[in-house]
Backbone as CSV, one residue per row, in Angstrom:
resi,resn,N_x,N_y,N_z,CA_x,CA_y,CA_z,C_x,C_y,C_z
1,VAL,0.991,-1.278,0.111,-0.162,-0.281,-0.013,1.208,1.299,0.340
2,PHE,0.861,1.872,-1.101,1.188,3.105,-1.069,0.397,4.508,-0.765
3,THR,0.394,6.049,-0.934,-0.094,6.663,-0.700,0.864,8.033,-1.607
4,THR,0.055,8.897,-2.833,0.383,9.767,-3.194,-0.482,10.952,-2.781
5,ASN,-0.395,12.004,-3.286,-1.253,13.259,-2.639,-2.019,13.264,-2.757
6,LEU,-3.040,11.995,-3.819,-4.278,12.507,-4.336,-4.671,11.301,-3.755
7,SER,-4.184,10.032,-3.381,-5.070,9.225,-2.926,-4.204,7.796,-2.717
8,GLN,-4.898,6.816,-1.515,-4.017,5.495,-1.257,-4.280,4.541,-2.547
9,HIS,-2.885,3.626,-3.393,-3.299,2.542,-3.556,-2.774,1.548,-3.279
10,ARG,-3.338,0.544,-3.092,-3.195,-0.792,-3.151,-2.820,-2.041,-3.942
11,VAL,-1.117,-2.715,-4.234,-0.278,-3.269,-5.094,-0.624,-4.718,-4.823
12,ASP,-1.310,-5.639,-5.559,-1.120,-6.938,-5.261,-0.319,-7.709,-5.745
13,SER,0.392,-8.902,-5.416,1.594,-9.313,-6.058,1.070,-10.638,-6.386
14,THR,0.745,-11.417,-7.725,1.433,-12.909,-7.892,2.306,-13.601,-6.596
15,ASN,3.398,-12.891,-6.582,4.468,-13.936,-6.047,3.980,-13.949,-5.031
16,LEU,3.584,-15.339,-4.455,3.819,-15.815,-3.520,4.993,-16.397,-2.638
17,LEU,5.613,-15.688,-3.239,7.486,-15.774,-2.119,7.899,-15.208,-1.377
18,LEU,7.325,-13.583,-1.453,7.516,-12.765,-0.964,6.988,-12.665,0.435
19,ASN,7.795,-12.142,1.588,7.735,-12.418,2.691,7.731,-13.718,2.727
20,ASN,8.105,-14.998,2.546,8.685,-16.285,3.220,9.580,-16.111,4.371
21,LYS,8.593,-16.768,5.006,9.768,-16.811,6.227,10.999,-17.777,6.219
22,TYR,10.731,-18.624,5.361,12.081,-19.824,4.969,13.232,-19.073,3.998
23,PHE,12.549,-17.749,3.503,13.852,-17.662,2.113,14.092,-16.032,2.068
24,ASN,15.034,-15.825,1.613,15.197,-13.842,2.002,15.015,-13.831,0.153
25,ILE,13.912,-14.172,-0.500,13.741,-13.639,-1.859,13.389,-12.019,-2.023
26,GLU,14.614,-11.446,-2.363,14.696,-10.230,-2.721,14.234,-9.256,-4.014
27,PHE,14.073,-10.177,-4.751,13.203,-9.698,-6.052,12.925,-11.314,-7.200
28,GLY,12.144,-11.177,-7.846,11.000,-11.860,-8.348,10.114,-11.485,-9.432
29,LYS,10.090,-11.685,-10.770,9.747,-11.911,-12.400,8.760,-12.906,-12.385
30,THR,7.201,-12.694,-12.439,6.976,-14.275,-13.062,6.132,-13.494,-14.231
31,GLY,5.860,-14.722,-15.360,5.363,-14.559,-16.578,5.283,-15.773,-17.157
32,TYR,4.047,-15.812,-18.180,4.159,-17.048,-18.734,3.746,-16.621,-20.292
33,ILE,4.518,-17.041,-21.039,3.761,-17.253,-22.777,3.378,-18.962,-23.123
34,GLU,2.799,-18.898,-24.312,2.890,-20.546,-24.550,3.356,-21.638,-24.582
35,GLU,4.746,-20.223,-25.245,6.424,-21.314,-25.643,6.473,-21.833,-24.183
36,ALA,6.776,-21.353,-23.315,7.441,-21.563,-22.097,7.107,-21.795,-20.676
37,GLY,5.403,-21.200,-21.159,4.802,-22.172,-20.057,5.045,-21.318,-18.864
38,TRP,4.230,-21.471,-17.535,4.520,-20.881,-16.463,5.814,-20.330,-15.473
39,CYS,6.417,-19.465,-15.658,7.617,-18.389,-15.601,7.852,-18.608,-14.275
40,PHE,9.007,-18.581,-13.224,9.561,-17.445,-12.430,11.243,-17.171,-12.458
41,ALA,11.583,-16.000,-12.254,12.948,-15.527,-12.143,12.999,-15.245,-10.656
42,SER,13.776,-15.727,-9.671,13.883,-14.835,-8.260,15.355,-14.468,-8.321
43,LEU,15.604,-13.206,-7.383,16.898,-13.283,-6.640,16.607,-13.530,-4.914
44,GLY,17.070,-14.194,-4.828,17.139,-14.027,-3.378,18.490,-14.553,-2.614
45,LYS,18.548,-15.107,-0.713,19.616,-15.196,-0.320,19.622,-16.413,0.601
46,VAL,20.526,-17.087,-0.093,20.823,-18.772,0.845,22.190,-18.649,1.674
47,LYS,22.310,-18.772,3.318,23.006,-18.085,3.453,24.098,-17.753,3.280
48,ASP,23.449,-16.326,3.421,23.919,-14.418,3.030,24.466,-14.744,1.371
49,ASN,24.082,-15.654,0.619,24.816,-15.831,-0.697,24.332,-15.375,-2.067
50,ASN,24.184,-14.717,-2.863,23.104,-14.302,-3.795,22.846,-15.738,-4.219
51,ILE,21.244,-15.777,-4.889,20.918,-17.175,-5.556,20.397,-16.423,-6.252
52,LEU,20.846,-16.636,-8.298,19.297,-16.279,-9.068,18.899,-17.663,-9.319
53,THR,17.470,-17.899,-9.417,17.004,-19.012,-10.047,15.938,-18.774,-11.100
54,VAL,16.221,-19.952,-12.157,14.661,-19.113,-13.624,14.010,-20.392,-13.021
55,VAL,12.825,-20.913,-13.336,11.848,-21.462,-13.922,11.523,-21.766,-14.835
56,LEU,11.573,-21.811,-15.972,10.557,-22.277,-16.869,9.544,-23.792,-16.988
57,GLY,8.610,-23.274,-17.733,7.999,-24.466,-18.172,6.611,-25.162,-16.960
58,SER,6.642,-24.218,-15.651,5.789,-25.169,-14.593,4.779,-25.339,-15.161
59,LYS,3.999,-25.875,-14.745,2.643,-27.079,-14.667,1.219,-26.060,-14.752
60,SER,1.795,-24.995,-13.445,0.656,-23.703,-13.079,1.161,-22.561,-12.498
61,GLN,0.277,-21.593,-12.584,1.066,-20.302,-12.028,1.668,-20.874,-10.531
62,TYR,0.733,-21.615,-10.012,1.268,-21.682,-8.237,2.106,-23.183,-8.225
63,SER,2.719,-23.862,-9.557,3.811,-24.704,-9.192,5.076,-24.159,-9.582
64,ARG,5.047,-23.280,-10.728,6.369,-22.540,-10.294,6.983,-21.673,-8.627
65,PHE,5.955,-21.343,-8.158,6.538,-21.110,-6.798,6.765,-22.197,-6.116
66,GLN,6.143,-23.446,-6.067,6.891,-24.461,-5.627,7.986,-24.505,-5.836
67,ASP,8.333,-24.850,-7.551,9.386,-25.556,-8.051,10.752,-24.693,-7.471
68,THR,10.187,-23.377,-7.440,11.676,-22.293,-6.994,11.936,-22.214,-5.574
69,LYS,11.010,-22.889,-4.925,11.203,-23.336,-3.409,11.941,-24.250,-2.868
70,ALA,11.642,-25.419,-3.962,11.910,-26.854,-3.888,13.838,-26.411,-4.566
71,LEU,14.510,-25.280,-5.939,15.507,-24.847,-6.122,16.348,-24.585,-4.674
72,TYR,15.339,-23.838,-4.132,16.279,-22.935,-2.686,16.439,-23.958,-1.571
73,TRP,15.212,-25.099,-1.102,15.865,-25.703,-0.500,16.954,-26.866,-0.566
74,TRP,16.853,-27.081,-1.992,18.476,-27.556,-2.217,19.534,-27.028,-2.155
75,ILE,19.655,-25.926,-2.724,20.784,-24.775,-2.783,21.010,-24.825,-1.227
76,ASN,19.768,-25.184,0.054,20.203,-24.618,1.400,21.066,-26.047,1.775
77,GLN,20.294,-27.618,1.227,20.541,-28.423,1.940,22.133,-28.823,1.387
78,ASN,22.741,-28.894,0.067,23.490,-29.138,-0.611,24.705,-28.186,-0.619
79,TYR,24.611,-26.965,-0.573,25.797,-26.347,-0.744,26.499,-25.814,0.902
80,ASN,27.896,-25.957,0.709,28.591,-25.023,1.491,29.039,-24.023,1.086
81,PHE,28.593,-22.898,0.955,29.417,-21.903,0.963,30.470,-20.936,1.897
């Protein structure tokens, strides 16, 4: 929610990982085109390291976030930074 000198505005996001309590997602861009399916690119932190993920071809607008969470979990469990 933000206010201009004319009125107050509310912006809703389709990014279900914003304000996630497990990962610090700093940036995300959602998208869909027929050739690539449901997509999501994100920049976040794992153990204070910047991580960039790109998910293409997810089955639904919601599964792209699940796919991204799986990537962050995998990186968190398998890399010792």
